[in-house]
């Protein structure tokens, strides 16, 4: 977790650290639960397209598990750049991916489950072979989740999107709870722009837990 002093934090939250279009970088516009939001920008890179290396991470998960429908999987990872933030990874819909400090990467382990996974949907896969552009195939692998599904990893870090990101180009999840960060194509945190720590949006109403639940993920 990154700890930033008051003066430094104040400097980093200036408008210069906001995406194009104004000072709202994304985390103040949604109903808060206990952490906040972020997404992606236009996909543009000159790197060649490649297939992910299925051996980059051991392919965990049950081979007998039912295949997920196409709308539930992440089938493309693109390393690109967005304004104000710089290097990011986007999925096939142009949404920025994030990593979670509470997860582990030695070995890879996802700790975001239940309500957390409703707010931060994991990048799921059936075969661990998304189309890659601007991301090293050797860094892409999978990790088995508690429910038996497979989640994509970058340099062994499980990756997620954020429901607070309403459109490609958003990165409202940056520094939510001081634990969620935009992930770069090499798997490192992107700390180019570090807004003040914010709370995440609440889970979708239909799936929300009882009032009073602490959404401190």
PDB file of C-alpha atoms in Angstrom:
ATOM      1  CA  UNK A   1       0.000   0.000   0.000  1.00  0.00           C
ATOM      2  CA  UNK A   2       1.283   3.432  -0.880  1.00  0.00           C
ATOM      3  CA  UNK A   3       1.324   5.988   1.935  1.00  0.00           C
ATOM      4  CA  UNK A   4       1.386   9.584   0.798  1.00  0.00           C
ATOM      5  CA  UNK A   5       2.009  12.571   3.077  1.00  0.00           C
ATOM      6  CA  UNK A   6      -0.625  15.287   3.294  1.00  0.00           C
ATOM      7  CA  UNK A   7       1.275  17.870   1.272  1.00  0.00           C
ATOM      8  CA  UNK A   8       2.214  15.386  -1.437  1.00  0.00           C
ATOM      9  CA  UNK A   9      -1.319  13.990  -1.571  1.00  0.00           C
ATOM     10  CA  UNK A  10      -2.743  17.476  -1.994  1.00  0.00           C
ATOM     11  CA  UNK A  11      -0.387  18.162  -4.883  1.00  0.00           C
ATOM     12  CA  UNK A  12      -1.286  14.934  -6.620  1.00  0.00           C
ATOM     13  CA  UNK A  13      -5.017  15.630  -6.482  1.00  0.00           C
ATOM     14  CA  UNK A  14      -4.756  18.867  -8.488  1.00  0.00           C
ATOM     15  CA  UNK A  15      -6.550  19.179 -11.812  1.00  0.00           C
ATOM     16  CA  UNK A  16      -3.326  18.265 -13.606  1.00  0.00           C
ATOM     17  CA  UNK A  17      -3.900  14.713 -12.388  1.00  0.00           C
ATOM     18  CA  UNK A  18      -7.374  14.516 -13.885  1.00  0.00           C
ATOM     19  CA  UNK A  19      -8.421  12.945 -17.178  1.00  0.00           C
ATOM     20  CA  UNK A  20      -9.299  15.114 -20.133  1.00  0.00           C
ATOM     21  CA  UNK A  21     -12.565  16.954 -19.726  1.00  0.00           C
ATOM     22  CA  UNK A  22     -12.224  18.333 -16.205  1.00  0.00           C
ATOM     23  CA  UNK A  23     -11.039  17.767 -12.681  1.00  0.00           C
ATOM     24  CA  UNK A  24     -13.358  14.833 -11.989  1.00  0.00           C
ATOM     25  CA  UNK A  25     -11.096  11.811 -12.411  1.00  0.00           C
ATOM     26  CA  UNK A  26     -13.998   9.563 -11.548  1.00  0.00           C
ATOM     27  CA  UNK A  27     -14.351   8.765  -7.908  1.00  0.00           C
ATOM     28  CA  UNK A  28     -16.698  11.445  -6.679  1.00  0.00           C
ATOM     29  CA  UNK A  29     -19.611  10.872  -9.005  1.00  0.00           C
ATOM     30  CA  UNK A  30     -20.889   7.531  -7.734  1.00  0.00           C
ATOM     31  CA  UNK A  31     -22.645   6.441  -4.514  1.00  0.00           C
ATOM     32  CA  UNK A  32     -19.850   5.476  -2.160  1.00  0.00           C
ATOM     33  CA  UNK A  33     -19.585   2.323  -0.099  1.00  0.00           C
ATOM     34  CA  UNK A  34     -15.984   2.441   1.124  1.00  0.00           C
ATOM     35  CA  UNK A  35     -13.477   2.768  -1.793  1.00  0.00           C
ATOM     36  CA  UNK A  36     -13.623   4.189  -5.432  1.00  0.00           C
ATOM     37  CA  UNK A  37     -13.415   3.909  -9.325  1.00  0.00           C
ATOM     38  CA  UNK A  38     -11.454   3.954 -12.709  1.00  0.00           C
ATOM     39  CA  UNK A  39     -11.382   2.772 -16.414  1.00  0.00           C
ATOM     40  CA  UNK A  40      -9.870   2.960 -19.834  1.00  0.00           C
ATOM     41  CA  UNK A  41      -9.192   5.044 -22.875  1.00  0.00           C
ATOM     42  CA  UNK A  42      -8.791   4.493 -26.599  1.00  0.00           C
ATOM     43  CA  UNK A  43      -6.871   1.403 -27.642  1.00  0.00           C
ATOM     44  CA  UNK A  44      -3.900   2.371 -29.769  1.00  0.00           C
ATOM     45  CA  UNK A  45      -0.520   0.705 -30.050  1.00  0.00           C
ATOM     46  CA  UNK A  46       1.830  -0.363 -32.791  1.00  0.00           C
ATOM     47  CA  UNK A  47       2.902  -3.549 -31.070  1.00  0.00           C
ATOM     48  CA  UNK A  48       2.100  -6.787 -32.914  1.00  0.00           C
ATOM     49  CA  UNK A  49      -0.803  -8.941 -31.804  1.00  0.00           C
ATOM     50  CA  UNK A  50       0.221 -12.130 -30.017  1.00  0.00           C
ATOM     51  CA  UNK A  51      -1.404 -15.076 -28.310  1.00  0.00           C
ATOM     52  CA  UNK A  52      -0.941 -15.387 -24.558  1.00  0.00           C
ATOM     53  CA  UNK A  53       1.493 -18.008 -23.367  1.00  0.00           C
ATOM     54  CA  UNK A  54      -0.622 -20.531 -21.407  1.00  0.00           C
ATOM     55  CA  UNK A  55       2.503 -21.602 -19.507  1.00  0.00           C
ATOM     56  CA  UNK A  56       3.260 -18.121 -18.176  1.00  0.00           C
ATOM     57  CA  UNK A  57       1.332 -19.124 -15.067  1.00  0.00           C
ATOM     58  CA  UNK A  58       0.283 -22.655 -14.284  1.00  0.00           C
ATOM     59  CA  UNK A  59      -3.226 -23.104 -15.731  1.00  0.00           C
ATOM     60  CA  UNK A  60      -5.232 -23.659 -12.534  1.00  0.00           C
ATOM     61  CA  UNK A  61      -8.922 -24.369 -12.254  1.00  0.00           C
ATOM     62  CA  UNK A  62     -11.000 -27.402 -13.001  1.00  0.00           C
ATOM     63  CA  UNK A  63     -10.905 -28.755 -16.537  1.00  0.00           C
ATOM     64  CA  UNK A  64     -14.424 -30.047 -15.916  1.00  0.00           C
ATOM     65  CA  UNK A  65     -15.863 -26.595 -15.166  1.00  0.00           C
ATOM     66  CA  UNK A  66     -18.540 -25.387 -17.576  1.00  0.00           C
ATOM     67  CA  UNK A  67     -17.302 -22.877 -20.134  1.00  0.00           C
ATOM     68  CA  UNK A  68     -18.266 -19.281 -19.453  1.00  0.00           C
ATOM     69  CA  UNK A  69     -20.283 -17.391 -22.105  1.00  0.00           C
ATOM     70  CA  UNK A  70     -18.382 -14.883 -24.239  1.00  0.00           C
ATOM     71  CA  UNK A  71     -19.890 -11.882 -22.432  1.00  0.00           C
ATOM     72  CA  UNK A  72     -18.365 -13.095 -19.152  1.00  0.00           C
ATOM     73  CA  UNK A  73     -14.799 -13.497 -20.372  1.00  0.00           C
ATOM     74  CA  UNK A  74     -11.936 -11.159 -21.215  1.00  0.00           C
ATOM     75  CA  UNK A  75     -10.642 -12.123 -24.645  1.00  0.00           C
ATOM     76  CA  UNK A  76      -8.195  -9.317 -25.407  1.00  0.00           C
ATOM     77  CA  UNK A  77      -5.552  -7.384 -23.475  1.00  0.00           C
ATOM     78  CA  UNK A  78      -4.121  -4.239 -25.029  1.00  0.00           C
ATOM     79  CA  UNK A  79      -1.198  -2.293 -23.621  1.00  0.00           C
ATOM     80  CA  UNK A  80      -1.717   1.362 -24.470  1.00  0.00           C
ATOM     81  CA  UNK A  81      -1.678   4.860 -22.965  1.00  0.00           C
ATOM     82  CA  UNK A  82      -4.436   7.179 -21.768  1.00  0.00           C
ATOM     83  CA  UNK A  83      -4.291  10.893 -21.021  1.00  0.00           C
ATOM     84  CA  UNK A  84      -3.041  11.925 -17.575  1.00  0.00           C
ATOM     85  CA  UNK A  85      -2.434   8.311 -16.501  1.00  0.00           C
ATOM     86  CA  UNK A  86      -0.067   6.983 -19.136  1.00  0.00           C
ATOM     87  CA  UNK A  87       0.498   3.234 -19.502  1.00  0.00           C
ATOM     88  CA  UNK A  88      -2.505   0.980 -18.907  1.00  0.00           C
ATOM     89  CA  UNK A  89      -3.952  -2.338 -20.014  1.00  0.00           C
ATOM     90  CA  UNK A  90      -7.402  -2.311 -21.576  1.00  0.00           C
ATOM     91  CA  UNK A  91      -9.797  -5.171 -22.293  1.00  0.00           C
ATOM     92  CA  UNK A  92     -11.585  -5.728 -25.599  1.00  0.00           C
ATOM     93  CA  UNK A  93     -14.153  -3.052 -24.705  1.00  0.00           C
ATOM     94  CA  UNK A  94     -11.532  -0.425 -23.933  1.00  0.00           C
ATOM     95  CA  UNK A  95     -11.889  -0.547 -20.146  1.00  0.00           C
ATOM     96  CA  UNK A  96      -8.824  -0.150 -17.950  1.00  0.00           C
ATOM     97  CA  UNK A  97      -7.712  -3.049 -15.766  1.00  0.00           C
ATOM     98  CA  UNK A  98      -6.652  -2.851 -12.124  1.00  0.00           C
ATOM     99  CA  UNK A  99      -4.690  -4.827  -9.540  1.00  0.00           C
ATOM    100  CA  UNK A 100      -5.479  -5.192  -5.820  1.00  0.00           C
ATOM    101  CA  UNK A 101      -2.902  -4.853  -3.051  1.00  0.00           C
ATOM    102  CA  UNK A 102      -4.678  -7.484  -0.922  1.00  0.00           C
ATOM    103  CA  UNK A 103      -4.063 -10.109  -3.631  1.00  0.00           C
ATOM    104  CA  UNK A 104      -0.855 -12.129  -3.846  1.00  0.00           C
ATOM    105  CA  UNK A 105       1.499 -12.778  -6.742  1.00  0.00           C
ATOM    106  CA  UNK A 106       3.954 -15.298  -5.229  1.00  0.00           C
ATOM    107  CA  UNK A 107       2.073 -17.447  -6.034  1.00  0.00           C
ATOM    108  CA  UNK A 108      -0.864 -15.700  -7.670  1.00  0.00           C
ATOM    109  CA  UNK A 109      -4.003 -15.553  -5.528  1.00  0.00           C
ATOM    110  CA  UNK A 110      -7.202 -13.528  -5.836  1.00  0.00           C
ATOM    111  CA  UNK A 111      -8.781 -12.401  -2.558  1.00  0.00           C
ATOM    112  CA  UNK A 112     -11.577 -10.309  -4.106  1.00  0.00           C
ATOM    113  CA  UNK A 113     -14.725 -12.426  -3.824  1.00  0.00           C
ATOM    114  CA  UNK A 114     -18.451 -12.025  -3.102  1.00  0.00           C
ATOM    115  CA  UNK A 115     -19.471  -8.329  -2.966  1.00  0.00           C
ATOM    116  CA  UNK A 116     -15.930  -7.264  -3.808  1.00  0.00           C
ATOM    117  CA  UNK A 117     -16.112  -9.173  -7.098  1.00  0.00           C
ATOM    118  CA  UNK A 118     -19.436  -7.474  -7.928  1.00  0.00           C
ATOM    119  CA  UNK A 119     -17.748  -4.080  -7.676  1.00  0.00           C
ATOM    120  CA  UNK A 120     -14.436  -5.243  -9.176  1.00  0.00           C
ATOM    121  CA  UNK A 121     -15.352  -7.908 -11.767  1.00  0.00           C
ATOM    122  CA  UNK A 122     -12.410 -10.276 -12.317  1.00  0.00           C
ATOM    123  CA  UNK A 123     -11.085 -10.654 -15.853  1.00  0.00           C
ATOM    124  CA  UNK A 124     -12.246 -14.234 -16.408  1.00  0.00           C
ATOM    125  CA  UNK A 125     -11.106 -16.634 -19.099  1.00  0.00           C
ATOM    126  CA  UNK A 126     -11.931 -20.100 -20.348  1.00  0.00           C
ATOM    127  CA  UNK A 127      -8.613 -20.992 -21.975  1.00  0.00           C
ATOM    128  CA  UNK A 128      -6.135 -18.424 -20.636  1.00  0.00           C
ATOM    129  CA  UNK A 129      -5.337 -17.334 -24.195  1.00  0.00           C
ATOM    130  CA  UNK A 130      -6.578 -13.790 -24.793  1.00  0.00           C
ATOM    131  CA  UNK A 131      -5.422 -11.927 -27.869  1.00  0.00           C
ATOM    132  CA  UNK A 132      -2.535  -9.687 -26.830  1.00  0.00           C
ATOM    133  CA  UNK A 133      -1.312  -6.375 -28.164  1.00  0.00           C
ATOM    134  CA  UNK A 134       1.383  -4.460 -26.347  1.00  0.00           C
ATOM    135  CA  UNK A 135       1.514  -6.999 -23.519  1.00  0.00           C
ATOM    136  CA  UNK A 136       4.315  -9.582 -23.237  1.00  0.00           C
ATOM    137  CA  UNK A 137       2.810 -13.094 -23.602  1.00  0.00           C
ATOM    138  CA  UNK A 138       5.308 -14.376 -21.020  1.00  0.00           C
ATOM    139  CA  UNK A 139       3.674 -12.170 -18.378  1.00  0.00           C
ATOM    140  CA  UNK A 140       0.113 -13.379 -18.969  1.00  0.00           C
ATOM    141  CA  UNK A 141      -1.273 -16.363 -17.095  1.00  0.00           C
ATOM    142  CA  UNK A 142      -4.242 -17.518 -15.032  1.00  0.00           C
ATOM    143  CA  UNK A 143      -5.139 -18.203 -11.431  1.00  0.00           C
ATOM    144  CA  UNK A 144      -7.924 -20.375 -10.051  1.00  0.00           C
ATOM    145  CA  UNK A 145     -10.612 -18.499  -8.142  1.00  0.00           C
ATOM    146  CA  UNK A 146     -12.499 -19.891  -5.165  1.00  0.00           C
ATOM    147  CA  UNK A 147     -15.551 -20.568  -7.347  1.00  0.00           C
ATOM    148  CA  UNK A 148     -13.529 -22.655  -9.815  1.00  0.00           C
ATOM    149  CA  UNK A 149     -13.334 -20.049 -12.577  1.00  0.00           C
ATOM    150  CA  UNK A 150     -10.050 -18.872 -14.081  1.00  0.00           C
ATOM    151  CA  UNK A 151      -8.879 -15.289 -13.835  1.00  0.00           C
ATOM    152  CA  UNK A 152      -6.256 -13.661 -16.025  1.00  0.00           C
ATOM    153  CA  UNK A 153      -3.043 -12.483 -14.400  1.00  0.00           C
ATOM    154  CA  UNK A 154      -0.316 -10.082 -15.538  1.00  0.00           C
ATOM    155  CA  UNK A 155       3.070 -10.808 -13.994  1.00  0.00           C
ATOM    156  CA  UNK A 156       1.118 -13.056 -11.584  1.00  0.00           C
ATOM    157  CA  UNK A 157      -1.208 -10.244 -10.425  1.00  0.00           C
ATOM    158  CA  UNK A 158      -4.934 -11.009 -10.907  1.00  0.00           C
ATOM    159  CA  UNK A 159      -6.613  -8.272 -12.965  1.00  0.00           C
ATOM    160  CA  UNK A 160     -10.061  -6.663 -12.713  1.00  0.00           C
ATOM    161  CA  UNK A 161     -12.301  -3.975 -14.152  1.00  0.00           C
ATOM    162  CA  UNK A 162     -14.305  -1.519 -12.013  1.00  0.00           C
ATOM    163  CA  UNK A 163     -18.073  -0.958 -12.206  1.00  0.00           C
ATOM    164  CA  UNK A 164     -17.515   2.700 -11.321  1.00  0.00           C
ATOM    165  CA  UNK A 165     -15.963   3.171 -14.757  1.00  0.00           C
ATOM    166  CA  UNK A 166     -18.911   4.075 -16.956  1.00  0.00           C
ATOM    167  CA  UNK A 167     -17.151   4.375 -20.278  1.00  0.00           C
ATOM    168  CA  UNK A 168     -13.852   3.618 -21.978  1.00  0.00           C
ATOM    169  CA  UNK A 169     -11.358   6.249 -20.946  1.00  0.00           C
ATOM    170  CA  UNK A 170     -12.396   6.295 -17.266  1.00  0.00           C
ATOM    171  CA  UNK A 171      -9.964   5.273 -14.520  1.00  0.00           C
ATOM    172  CA  UNK A 172     -12.083   6.065 -11.492  1.00  0.00           C
ATOM    173  CA  UNK A 173     -10.801   3.045  -9.598  1.00  0.00           C
ATOM    174  CA  UNK A 174      -7.329   4.532  -9.162  1.00  0.00           C
ATOM    175  CA  UNK A 175      -6.353   4.530  -5.448  1.00  0.00           C
ATOM    176  CA  UNK A 176      -9.767   3.401  -4.258  1.00  0.00           C
ATOM    177  CA  UNK A 177      -9.355   2.406  -0.636  1.00  0.00           C
ATOM    178  CA  UNK A 178      -5.651   2.956  -1.080  1.00  0.00           C
ATOM    179  CA  UNK A 179      -5.524  -0.628  -2.396  1.00  0.00           C
ATOM    180  CA  UNK A 180      -6.651  -0.539  -6.022  1.00  0.00           C
ATOM    181  CA  UNK A 181      -4.404   0.728  -8.812  1.00  0.00           C
ATOM    182  CA  UNK A 182      -4.314   0.869 -12.592  1.00  0.00           C
ATOM    183  CA  UNK A 183      -2.011  -1.911 -13.799  1.00  0.00           C
ATOM    184  CA  UNK A 184       0.691  -1.311 -16.406  1.00  0.00           C
ATOM    185  CA  UNK A 185       1.564  -3.764 -19.207  1.00  0.00           C
ATOM    186  CA  UNK A 186       4.488  -5.080 -17.133  1.00  0.00           C
ATOM    187  CA  UNK A 187       2.244  -5.793 -14.131  1.00  0.00           C
ATOM    188  CA  UNK A 188       3.457  -2.839 -12.045  1.00  0.00           C
ATOM    189  CA  UNK A 189       1.147  -0.279 -10.440  1.00  0.00           C
ATOM    190  CA  UNK A 190       0.710   2.895 -12.426  1.00  0.00           C
ATOM    191  CA  UNK A 191       1.284   5.706  -9.910  1.00  0.00           C
ATOM    192  CA  UNK A 192       1.580   8.501 -12.461  1.00  0.00           C
ATOM    193  CA  UNK A 193      -1.654  10.032 -11.198  1.00  0.00           C
ATOM    194  CA  UNK A 194      -2.627   9.293  -7.602  1.00  0.00           C
ATOM    195  CA  UNK A 195      -5.916  10.914  -6.566  1.00  0.00           C
ATOM    196  CA  UNK A 196      -6.854  11.083  -2.892  1.00  0.00           C
ATOM    197  CA  UNK A 197      -7.948   7.742  -1.419  1.00  0.00           C
ATOM    198  CA  UNK A 198     -11.648   7.266  -2.087  1.00  0.00           C
ATOM    199  CA  UNK A 199     -14.391   4.775  -1.311  1.00  0.00           C
ATOM    200  CA  UNK A 200     -15.626   2.166  -3.808  1.00  0.00           C
ATOM    201  CA  UNK A 201     -19.088   2.332  -5.255  1.00  0.00           C
ATOM    202  CA  UNK A 202     -21.668   0.051  -3.666  1.00  0.00           C
ATOM    203  CA  UNK A 203     -22.493  -3.308  -5.275  1.00  0.00           C
ATOM    204  CA  UNK A 204     -25.425  -3.310  -7.720  1.00  0.00           C
ATOM    205  CA  UNK A 205     -28.689  -2.830  -5.795  1.00  0.00           C
ATOM    206  CA  UNK A 206     -30.047  -6.230  -6.698  1.00  0.00           C
ATOM    207  CA  UNK A 207     -26.951  -7.848  -5.249  1.00  0.00           C
ATOM    208  CA  UNK A 208     -26.303  -5.567  -2.287  1.00  0.00           C
ATOM    209  CA  UNK A 209     -25.801  -6.990   1.146  1.00  0.00           C
ATOM    210  CA  UNK A 210     -27.755  -5.726   4.147  1.00  0.00           C
ATOM    211  CA  UNK A 211     -27.419  -2.088   5.142  1.00  0.00           C
ATOM    212  CA  UNK A 212     -24.382  -1.438   7.277  1.00  0.00           C
ATOM    213  CA  UNK A 213     -22.077  -3.750   5.362  1.00  0.00           C
ATOM    214  CA  UNK A 214     -18.511  -2.504   5.323  1.00  0.00           C
ATOM    215  CA  UNK A 215     -17.346  -2.333   1.701  1.00  0.00           C
ATOM    216  CA  UNK A 216     -13.704  -1.771   2.627  1.00  0.00           C
ATOM    217  CA  UNK A 217     -12.267  -3.792  -0.236  1.00  0.00           C
TER     218      UNK A 217
END
